XYZ file of C-alpha atoms in Angstrom:
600
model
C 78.715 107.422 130.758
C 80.310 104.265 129.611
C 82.294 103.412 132.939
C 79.304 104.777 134.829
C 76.540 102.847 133.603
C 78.611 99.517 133.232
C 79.277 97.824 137.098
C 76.359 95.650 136.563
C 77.527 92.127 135.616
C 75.522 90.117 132.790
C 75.754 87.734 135.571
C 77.605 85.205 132.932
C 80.460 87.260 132.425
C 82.055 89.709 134.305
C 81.343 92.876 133.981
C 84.590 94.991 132.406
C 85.197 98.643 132.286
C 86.156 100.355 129.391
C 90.372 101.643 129.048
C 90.569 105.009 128.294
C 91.687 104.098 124.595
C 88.587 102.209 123.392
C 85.751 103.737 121.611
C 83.630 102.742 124.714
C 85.246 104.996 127.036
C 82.968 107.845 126.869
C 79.937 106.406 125.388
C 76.772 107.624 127.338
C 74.372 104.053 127.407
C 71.050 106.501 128.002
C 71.816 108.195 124.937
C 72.236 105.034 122.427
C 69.415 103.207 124.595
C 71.582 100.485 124.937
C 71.551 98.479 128.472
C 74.858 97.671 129.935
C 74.861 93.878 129.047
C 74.693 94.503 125.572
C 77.108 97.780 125.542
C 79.563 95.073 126.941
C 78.260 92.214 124.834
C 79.269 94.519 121.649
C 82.883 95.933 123.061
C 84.015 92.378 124.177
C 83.161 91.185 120.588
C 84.885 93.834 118.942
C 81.726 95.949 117.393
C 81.860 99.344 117.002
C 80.178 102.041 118.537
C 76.345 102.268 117.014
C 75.823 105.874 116.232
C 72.033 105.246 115.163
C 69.681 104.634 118.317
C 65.995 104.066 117.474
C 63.788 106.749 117.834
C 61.733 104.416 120.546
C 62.707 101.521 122.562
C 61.228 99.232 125.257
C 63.172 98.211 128.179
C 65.152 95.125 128.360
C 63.731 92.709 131.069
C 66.960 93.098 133.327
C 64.496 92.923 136.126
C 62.462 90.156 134.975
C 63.046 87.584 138.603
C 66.297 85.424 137.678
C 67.028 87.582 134.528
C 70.484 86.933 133.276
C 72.763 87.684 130.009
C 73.705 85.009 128.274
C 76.467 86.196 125.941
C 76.720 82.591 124.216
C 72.770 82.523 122.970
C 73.504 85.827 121.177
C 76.532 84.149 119.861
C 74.429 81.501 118.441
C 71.984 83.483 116.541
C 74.565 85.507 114.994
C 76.699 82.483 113.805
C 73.072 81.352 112.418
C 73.272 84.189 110.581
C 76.296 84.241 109.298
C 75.428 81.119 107.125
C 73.224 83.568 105.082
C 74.546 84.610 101.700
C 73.433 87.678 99.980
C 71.262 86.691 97.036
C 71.029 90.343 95.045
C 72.792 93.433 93.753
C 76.575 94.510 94.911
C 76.470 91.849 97.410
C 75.323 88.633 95.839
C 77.117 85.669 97.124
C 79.015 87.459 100.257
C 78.047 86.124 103.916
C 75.575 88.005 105.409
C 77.301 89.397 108.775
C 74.842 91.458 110.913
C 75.678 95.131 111.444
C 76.751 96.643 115.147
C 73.436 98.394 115.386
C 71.560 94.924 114.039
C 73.321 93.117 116.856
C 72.496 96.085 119.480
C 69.199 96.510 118.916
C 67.402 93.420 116.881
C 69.657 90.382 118.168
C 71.331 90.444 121.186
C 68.402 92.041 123.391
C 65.920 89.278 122.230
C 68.047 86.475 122.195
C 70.846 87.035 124.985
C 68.325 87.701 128.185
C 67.639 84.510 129.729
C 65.781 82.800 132.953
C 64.853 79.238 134.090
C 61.584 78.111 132.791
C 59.264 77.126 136.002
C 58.158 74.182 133.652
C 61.524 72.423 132.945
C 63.997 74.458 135.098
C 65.877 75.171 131.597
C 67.507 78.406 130.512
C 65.101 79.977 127.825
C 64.637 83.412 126.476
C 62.289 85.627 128.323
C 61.111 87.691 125.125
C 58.466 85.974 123.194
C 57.362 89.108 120.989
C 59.200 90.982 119.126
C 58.559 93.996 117.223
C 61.114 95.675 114.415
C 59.875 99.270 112.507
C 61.841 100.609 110.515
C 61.967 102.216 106.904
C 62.371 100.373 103.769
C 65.623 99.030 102.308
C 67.155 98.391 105.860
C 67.300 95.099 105.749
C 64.208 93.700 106.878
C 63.899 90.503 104.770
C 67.217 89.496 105.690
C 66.335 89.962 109.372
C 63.451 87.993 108.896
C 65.224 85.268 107.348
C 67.666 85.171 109.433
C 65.586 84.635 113.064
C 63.168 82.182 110.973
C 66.139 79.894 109.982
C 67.496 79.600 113.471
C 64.409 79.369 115.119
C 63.819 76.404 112.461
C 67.174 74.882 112.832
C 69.529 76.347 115.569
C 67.404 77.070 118.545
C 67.309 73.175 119.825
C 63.756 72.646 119.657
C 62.830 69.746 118.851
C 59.337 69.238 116.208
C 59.628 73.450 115.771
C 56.757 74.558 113.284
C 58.004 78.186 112.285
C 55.796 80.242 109.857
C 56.301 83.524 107.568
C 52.450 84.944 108.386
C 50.745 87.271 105.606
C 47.286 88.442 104.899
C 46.685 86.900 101.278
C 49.297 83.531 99.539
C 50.487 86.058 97.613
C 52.168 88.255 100.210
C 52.833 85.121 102.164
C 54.867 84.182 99.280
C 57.125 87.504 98.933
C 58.043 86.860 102.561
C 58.580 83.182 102.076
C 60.098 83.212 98.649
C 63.386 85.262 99.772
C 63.888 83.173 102.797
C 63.862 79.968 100.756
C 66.448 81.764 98.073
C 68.302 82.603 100.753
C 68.666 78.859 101.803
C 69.712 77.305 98.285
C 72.273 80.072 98.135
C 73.729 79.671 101.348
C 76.157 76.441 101.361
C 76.655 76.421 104.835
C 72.631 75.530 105.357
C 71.888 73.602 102.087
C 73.814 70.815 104.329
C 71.398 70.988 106.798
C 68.080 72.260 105.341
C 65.729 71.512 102.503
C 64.725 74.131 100.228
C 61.290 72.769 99.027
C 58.272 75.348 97.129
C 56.478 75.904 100.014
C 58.222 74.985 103.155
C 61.655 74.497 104.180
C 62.672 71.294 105.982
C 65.152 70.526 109.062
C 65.246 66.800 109.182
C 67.615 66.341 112.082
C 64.813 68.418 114.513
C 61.643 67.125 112.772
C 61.111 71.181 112.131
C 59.656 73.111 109.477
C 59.634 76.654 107.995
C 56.772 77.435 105.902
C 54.421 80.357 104.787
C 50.667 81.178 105.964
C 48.079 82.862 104.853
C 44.710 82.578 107.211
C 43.689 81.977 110.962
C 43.031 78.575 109.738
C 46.812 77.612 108.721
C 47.791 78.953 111.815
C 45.548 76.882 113.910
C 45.993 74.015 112.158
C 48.246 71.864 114.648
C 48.783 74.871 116.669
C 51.577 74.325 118.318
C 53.835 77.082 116.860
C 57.620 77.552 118.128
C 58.177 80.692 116.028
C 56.213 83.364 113.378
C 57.366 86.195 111.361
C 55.203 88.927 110.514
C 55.726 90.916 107.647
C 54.557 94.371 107.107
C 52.097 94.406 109.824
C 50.601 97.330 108.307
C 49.173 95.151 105.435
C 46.902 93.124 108.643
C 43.551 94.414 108.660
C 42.496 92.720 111.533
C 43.835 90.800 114.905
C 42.785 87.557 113.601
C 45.978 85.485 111.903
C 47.961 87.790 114.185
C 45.890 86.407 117.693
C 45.720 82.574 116.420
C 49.576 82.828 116.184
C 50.341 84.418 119.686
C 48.014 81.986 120.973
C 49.125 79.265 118.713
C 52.471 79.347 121.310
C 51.248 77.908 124.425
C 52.599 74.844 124.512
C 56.403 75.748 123.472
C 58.702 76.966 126.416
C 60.931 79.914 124.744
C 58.516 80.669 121.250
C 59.751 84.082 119.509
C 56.928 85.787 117.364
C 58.462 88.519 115.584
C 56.503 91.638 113.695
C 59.014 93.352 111.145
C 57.412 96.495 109.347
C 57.784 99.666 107.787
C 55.425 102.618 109.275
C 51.638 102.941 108.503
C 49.646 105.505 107.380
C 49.095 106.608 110.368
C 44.759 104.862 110.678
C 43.938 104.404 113.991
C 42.087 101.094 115.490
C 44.109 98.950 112.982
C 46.488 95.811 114.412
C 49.579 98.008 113.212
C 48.161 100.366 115.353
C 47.261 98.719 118.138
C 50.926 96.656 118.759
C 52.671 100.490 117.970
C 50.491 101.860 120.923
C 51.678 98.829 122.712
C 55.415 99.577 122.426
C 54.943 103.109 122.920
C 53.622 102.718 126.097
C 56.265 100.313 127.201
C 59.007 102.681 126.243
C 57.640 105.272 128.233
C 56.783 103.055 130.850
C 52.984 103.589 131.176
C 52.628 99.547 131.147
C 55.199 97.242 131.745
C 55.405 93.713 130.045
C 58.850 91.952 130.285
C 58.051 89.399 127.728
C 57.523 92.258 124.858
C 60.476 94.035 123.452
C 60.442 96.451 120.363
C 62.351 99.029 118.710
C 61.132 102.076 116.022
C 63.891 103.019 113.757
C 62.444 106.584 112.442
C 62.548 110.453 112.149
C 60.646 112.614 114.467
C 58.049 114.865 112.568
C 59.796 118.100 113.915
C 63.139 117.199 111.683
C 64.227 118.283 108.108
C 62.920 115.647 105.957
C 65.617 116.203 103.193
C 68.778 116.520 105.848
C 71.465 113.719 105.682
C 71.416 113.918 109.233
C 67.524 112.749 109.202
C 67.623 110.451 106.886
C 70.618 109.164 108.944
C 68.420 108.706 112.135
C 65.863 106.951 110.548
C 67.541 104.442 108.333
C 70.590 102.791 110.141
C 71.717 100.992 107.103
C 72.190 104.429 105.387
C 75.208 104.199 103.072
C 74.590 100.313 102.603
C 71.151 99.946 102.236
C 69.539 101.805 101.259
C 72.180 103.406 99.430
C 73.236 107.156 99.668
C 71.827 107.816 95.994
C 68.449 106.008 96.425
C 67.707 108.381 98.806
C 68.644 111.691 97.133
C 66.598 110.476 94.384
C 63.440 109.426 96.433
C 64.063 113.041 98.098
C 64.539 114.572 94.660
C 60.916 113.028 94.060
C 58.949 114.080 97.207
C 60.165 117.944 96.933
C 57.852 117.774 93.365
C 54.607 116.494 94.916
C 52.873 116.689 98.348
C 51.780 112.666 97.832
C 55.277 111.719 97.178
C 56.331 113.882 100.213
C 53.733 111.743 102.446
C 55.125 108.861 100.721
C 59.069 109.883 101.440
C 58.006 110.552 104.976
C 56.581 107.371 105.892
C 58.204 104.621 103.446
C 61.748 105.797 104.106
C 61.660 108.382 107.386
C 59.174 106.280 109.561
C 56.507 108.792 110.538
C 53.606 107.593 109.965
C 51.292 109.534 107.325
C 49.213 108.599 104.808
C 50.667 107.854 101.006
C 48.239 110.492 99.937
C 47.863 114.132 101.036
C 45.466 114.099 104.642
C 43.207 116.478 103.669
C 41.701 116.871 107.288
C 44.300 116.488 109.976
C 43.337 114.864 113.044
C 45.584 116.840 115.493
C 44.092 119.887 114.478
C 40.619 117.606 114.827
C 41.845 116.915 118.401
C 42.160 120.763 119.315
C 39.326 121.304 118.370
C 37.601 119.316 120.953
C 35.807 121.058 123.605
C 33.050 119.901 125.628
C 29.764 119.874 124.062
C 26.757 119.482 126.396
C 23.745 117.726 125.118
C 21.448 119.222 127.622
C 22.570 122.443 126.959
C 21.327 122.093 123.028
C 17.755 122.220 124.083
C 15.687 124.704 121.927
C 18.953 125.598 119.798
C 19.186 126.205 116.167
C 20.425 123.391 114.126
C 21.320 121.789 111.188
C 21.394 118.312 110.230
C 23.352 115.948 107.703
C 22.012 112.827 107.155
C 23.895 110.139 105.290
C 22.079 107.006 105.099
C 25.224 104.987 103.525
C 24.635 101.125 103.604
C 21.665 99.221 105.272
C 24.461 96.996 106.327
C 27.357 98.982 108.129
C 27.047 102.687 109.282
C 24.614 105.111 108.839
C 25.517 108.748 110.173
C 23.627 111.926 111.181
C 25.186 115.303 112.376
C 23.523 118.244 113.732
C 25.456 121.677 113.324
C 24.386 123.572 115.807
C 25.875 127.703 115.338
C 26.749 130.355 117.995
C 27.148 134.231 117.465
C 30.683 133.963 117.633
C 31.222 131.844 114.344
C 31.960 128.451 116.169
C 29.924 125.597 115.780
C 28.865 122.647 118.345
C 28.576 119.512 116.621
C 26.506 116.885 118.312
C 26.752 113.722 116.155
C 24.185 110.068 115.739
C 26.044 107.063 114.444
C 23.255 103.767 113.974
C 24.479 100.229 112.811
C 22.554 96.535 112.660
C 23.873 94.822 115.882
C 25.014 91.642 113.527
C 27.701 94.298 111.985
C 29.219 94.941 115.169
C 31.690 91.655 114.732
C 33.061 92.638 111.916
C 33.194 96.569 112.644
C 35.476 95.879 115.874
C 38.071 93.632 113.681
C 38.147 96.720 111.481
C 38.717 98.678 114.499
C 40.562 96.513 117.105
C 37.587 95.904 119.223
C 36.637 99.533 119.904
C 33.263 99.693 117.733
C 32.119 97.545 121.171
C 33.484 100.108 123.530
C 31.485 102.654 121.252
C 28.464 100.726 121.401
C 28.436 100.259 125.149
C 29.692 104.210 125.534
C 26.555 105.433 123.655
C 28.552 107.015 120.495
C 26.914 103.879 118.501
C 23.645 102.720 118.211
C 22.804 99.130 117.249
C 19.444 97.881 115.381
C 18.621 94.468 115.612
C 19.550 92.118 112.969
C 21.214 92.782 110.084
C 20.448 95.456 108.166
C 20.006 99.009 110.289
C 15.900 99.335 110.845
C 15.206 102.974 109.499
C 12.112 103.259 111.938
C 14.906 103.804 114.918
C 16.419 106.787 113.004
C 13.092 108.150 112.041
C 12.232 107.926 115.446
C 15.274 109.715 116.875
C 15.135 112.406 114.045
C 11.576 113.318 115.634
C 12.518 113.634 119.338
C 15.527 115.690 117.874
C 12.985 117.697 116.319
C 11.186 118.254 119.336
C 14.287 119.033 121.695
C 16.064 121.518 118.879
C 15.174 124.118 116.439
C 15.909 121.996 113.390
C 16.130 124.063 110.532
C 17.233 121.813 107.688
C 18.138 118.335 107.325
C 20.432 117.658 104.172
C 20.466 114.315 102.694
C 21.631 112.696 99.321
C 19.140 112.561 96.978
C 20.408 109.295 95.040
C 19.726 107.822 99.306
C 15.586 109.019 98.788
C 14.094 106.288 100.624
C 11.184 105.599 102.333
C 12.646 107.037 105.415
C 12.869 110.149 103.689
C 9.682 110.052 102.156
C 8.461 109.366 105.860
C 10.173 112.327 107.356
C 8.934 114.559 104.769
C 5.211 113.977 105.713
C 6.055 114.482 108.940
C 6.953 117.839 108.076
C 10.480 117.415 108.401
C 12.452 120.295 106.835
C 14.446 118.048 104.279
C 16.770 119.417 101.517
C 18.425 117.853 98.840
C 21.921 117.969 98.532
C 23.878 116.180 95.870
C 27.695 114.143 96.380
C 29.413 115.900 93.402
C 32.231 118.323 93.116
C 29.408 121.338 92.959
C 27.480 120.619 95.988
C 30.439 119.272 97.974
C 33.976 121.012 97.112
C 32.975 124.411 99.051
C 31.862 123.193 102.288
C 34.424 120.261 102.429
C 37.029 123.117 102.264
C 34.903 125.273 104.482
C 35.640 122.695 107.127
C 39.001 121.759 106.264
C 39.337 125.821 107.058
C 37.694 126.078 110.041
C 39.121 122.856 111.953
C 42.364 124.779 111.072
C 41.481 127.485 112.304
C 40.397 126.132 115.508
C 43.471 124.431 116.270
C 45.554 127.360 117.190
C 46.661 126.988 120.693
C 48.542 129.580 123.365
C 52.479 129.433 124.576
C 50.897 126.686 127.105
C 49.446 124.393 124.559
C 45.931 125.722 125.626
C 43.425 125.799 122.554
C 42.738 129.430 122.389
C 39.408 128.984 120.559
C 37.893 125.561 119.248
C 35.935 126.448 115.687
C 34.121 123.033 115.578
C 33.380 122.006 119.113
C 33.045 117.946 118.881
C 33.215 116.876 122.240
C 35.910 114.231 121.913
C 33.157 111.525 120.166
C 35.984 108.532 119.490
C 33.559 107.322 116.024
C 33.675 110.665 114.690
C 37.354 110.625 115.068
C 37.874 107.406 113.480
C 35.965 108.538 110.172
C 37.523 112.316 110.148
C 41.098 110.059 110.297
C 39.661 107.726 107.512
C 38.659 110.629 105.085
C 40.259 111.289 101.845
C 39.306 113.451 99.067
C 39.503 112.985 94.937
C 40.347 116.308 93.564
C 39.523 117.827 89.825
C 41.931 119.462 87.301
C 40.332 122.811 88.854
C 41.475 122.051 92.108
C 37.353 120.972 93.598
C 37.213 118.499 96.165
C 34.403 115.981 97.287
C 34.805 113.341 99.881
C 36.255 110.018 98.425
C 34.666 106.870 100.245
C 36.396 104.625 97.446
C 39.963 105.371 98.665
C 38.930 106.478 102.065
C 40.819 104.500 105.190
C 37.228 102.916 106.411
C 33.876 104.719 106.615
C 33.489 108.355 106.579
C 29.750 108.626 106.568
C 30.292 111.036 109.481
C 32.123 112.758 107.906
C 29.892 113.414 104.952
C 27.392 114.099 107.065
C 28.883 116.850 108.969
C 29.800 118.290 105.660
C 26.375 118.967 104.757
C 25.654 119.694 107.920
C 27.880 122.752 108.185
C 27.343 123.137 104.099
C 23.568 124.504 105.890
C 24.446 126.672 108.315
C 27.143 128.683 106.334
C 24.525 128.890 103.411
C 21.957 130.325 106.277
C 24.499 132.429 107.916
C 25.523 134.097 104.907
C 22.128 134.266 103.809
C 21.108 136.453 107.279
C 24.459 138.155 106.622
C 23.234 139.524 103.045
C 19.805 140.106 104.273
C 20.609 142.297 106.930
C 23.509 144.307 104.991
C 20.481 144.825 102.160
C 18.302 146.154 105.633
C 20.883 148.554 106.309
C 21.670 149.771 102.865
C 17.946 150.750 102.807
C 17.702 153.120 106.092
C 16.979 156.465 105.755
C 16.343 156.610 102.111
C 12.668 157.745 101.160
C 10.698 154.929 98.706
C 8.824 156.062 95.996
């Protein structure tokens, strides 16, 4: 409780308990996340109550050595704020005032905790990253604006080069071009700042604010005091997002700060990678005083048309975004399963992809199981081969079938070793790990040498009972024409919505099927046994599917997350052995009809 929780002094001010009349009397700190120092930071400036705590939150670094509160820094960013004037809609022209929960959770933890630098024995801020998720029309651009003008102009650093980071000018410029609006609007910092097309000017501090677009603009001088990120989401690599966090070295208190809506839920992506991050600081699996962040968002489990969701996810609810936006986004997503996936993640948080996930990587992950190679030896099989590009991933999956309708899965991913670079910015350095784990297998140079896969495909051939291998025809190389002379059992097996919409929702069925687990969480039987391979799981979460007006599917690598090739492959794969199962099935049904029965 309130009283409880509060003895601890923000070692700037004393600490105060709560009379019995205030708001604060009963409030239980655990339950709003909110550490003592600010919980009194908020009463003694007469904020109310937040009634909105974020779904996930890191700690504070109370116990960072010669932590203290400093009431008067938080002070200072607010009052920055407060020059801010609305630029749009019912607001236009009125001062932008931060809300309680925007103080609790977005200002005062980053900017009131304080030590002495061991450089200059000065007081400056211990966080240097910050990270802000939360659903759209909550604010965000204000936010932004808000810590980018006062680390530009407030936060007594001399020379401060502050920067609104984006992936392409364009974007750069919708993060930019609101902040500099924002400035000519705003009297109180047209005295002080200079509004110019493509950077904003502090003359009495020698500082600048301005957009960036590349590694290059960010490493140009590098010697950056402050960066906003926008919609992280957007990055699809670590590389303006590294040459930023290690364009800081040479300021004492620098304050990068990633503001974003929720993904699509892609793993090995640099939205992914800092949300693992501050997941695993709020639960305290790693600890890292220097990194705070907060998710504002739903939990999966809730009613996504409730008030009372939409509520936890969106703290501005009533303000922005406004009580009618939302019933008519809601109103939307109840028509249509994409605009469902949409609602969820644009304006709930949870991270899902815009369009329907046709294969559903939890259920992937039950399905699991330990596959033994060794234990495949002399085994019936069935192979998917998809060649793809000579220049990124090509993918081969053997299906191997047990009595009991399951299926092992043991799957062959090849790549030219020059790809690797660019395959681990796709995947935030993991393609290496994969590499050096065996689930990838490099060629030299750079285009993947054919003669390793042909080679590989015969000592399968001689470890297994490989029935059939599908393959693509339009892919009929020479590796193919190799194979075949070898005797290889090849077959044919076109990409269209004939060959390809059965087995894709064969598998869609049977991963579902597989996922069903006890009252202890225990899988109770795995359909597609995949032995945890991490590259097979990236490409079953990149997969999408382009449906027909008769409701046929076939694998979409257009609008796909990544590579799927896997994927594919698997399909025809298991496309094999259902066709060969059913196939024994009929054969032996037409044995049976036949006994007893005298031929003529």
């Amino acid at each position: 409780m309130m009283t409880a929780g509060r003895t601890r002094s923000t070692r700037s001010q004393p600490a105060r308990s709560a009379t019995t009349d205030s708001p604060w009397a009963d409030v239980d700190l655990d339950e709003l996340k909110l550490s003592p120092e600010v919980a009194w930071y908020l009463e003694d400036r007469g904020y109310p109550v937040p009634d909105c705590p974020p779904l996930i939150k890191t700690p504070e670094p109370r116990d960072f050595p010669g932590a203290r509160f400093d009431p008067a820094r938080v002070d200072k960013v607010i009052a920055a704020f407060r020059q801010l004037r609305h630029t749009k809609g019912r607001f236009a022209g009125q001062r932008f005032d931060p809300d309680c929960w925007q103080v609790a959770y977005m200002i005062a933890p980053v900017a009131g905790w304080v030590h002495r630098s061991i450089d200059s024995g000065k007081w400056v801020r211990i966080i240097t990253i910050a990270y802000f998720d939360m659903p759209r029309k909550n604010g965000k651009t204000t936010t932004a604006a808000g810590w980018g003008i006062y680390l530009t102009a407030a936060d007594d650093e001399f020379g401060a080069q502050v920067v609104a980071a984006a992936t392409t000018k364009e974007q750069a410029g919708f993060v930019f071009e609101p902040i500099r609006q924002l400035v000519n609007k705003s009297p109180g910092l047209k005295r002080h700042l200079r509004a110019l097309k493509h950077r904003i000017t502090h003359a009495a501090s020698g500082s600048y604010f301005q957009p960036i677009a590349n590694a290059g603009d960010a490493q140009h001088g590098a010697d950056i005091h402050g960066g906003i990120v926008d919609e992280l989401h957007l990055h699809k690599d670590m590389v303006l997002i590294e040459a930023l966090e290690t364009g800081t070295g040479s300021r004492e208190q620098p304050l990068i700060i990633y503001i974003t809506t929720a993904d699509a839920g892609r793993r090995h992506t640099p939205y992914d990678e800092k949300r693992q991050l501050i997941e695993k600081l709020a639960r305290g699996v790693l600890k890292r005083a220097t990194t705070y962040g907060v998710v504002f968002a739903a939990e999966k489990t809730d009613d996504p048309f409730a008030v009372s969701t939409w509520k936890k996810a969106n703290p501005g609810l009533g303000i922005s975004p406004t009580m009618r936006f939302m019933v008519e986004a809601a109103e939307k997503a109840k028509d249509s399963p994409a605009e469902l996936a949409r609602f969820l993640r644009l304006h709930l948080g949870i991270r899902t992809k815009q369009e329907t996930r046709y294969l559903d990587v939890d259920h992937w992950d039950v399905n699991a199981s330990i596959v033994i190679p060794e234990r495949l030896k002399g085994r019936e099989c069935y192979g998917g081969l998809d060649l793809g590009s000579t220049s990124d991933l090509t993918a081969l999956l053997w299906v191997f079938p047990n009595d009991d309708g399951t299926f092992d899965l043991l799957a062959r991913h090849w790549a030219p070793e020059d790809s690797i670079a660019a395959l681990d910015e796709r995947t935030a350095g993991a393609a290496s790990g994969w590499v050096k784990q065996g689930w990838l297998t490099t060629t030299p140079g750079n285009v993947t040498d054919y003669d390793f896969i042909e080679a590989q495909i015969g000592r399968d051939r001689d470890e297994f009972l490989v029935k059939e291998i599908a393959f693509d025809r339009w892919n009929s190389q020479q590796l193919i024409n190799n194979l075949i002379s070898d005797g290889a059992p090849m077959i044919t097996m076109g990409q269209g919505f004939a060959s390809m919409s059965a087995p894709t929702k064969d598998l869609q069925r049977l991963i579902r099927v597989g996922a069903q687990v006890d009252d202890q969480g225990v899988p109770v039987k795995p359909i597609v046994r995949h032995g945890g391979n991490p590259l097979l799981r990236w490409e079953i979460d990149n997969f999408a599917v382009v449906m027909d007006p008769a409701g046929n599917v076939k694998p979409d690598k257009a609008n796909a997350g990544d590579k799927i090739d896997g994927v594919v492959a698997l399909i025809m794969a298991i496309s094999r052995a259902i066709a060969a199962r059913e196939a024994a099935a009929t054969s032996a049904y037409d044995d049976d009809e036949g006994e007893g029965l005298m031929v003529v």
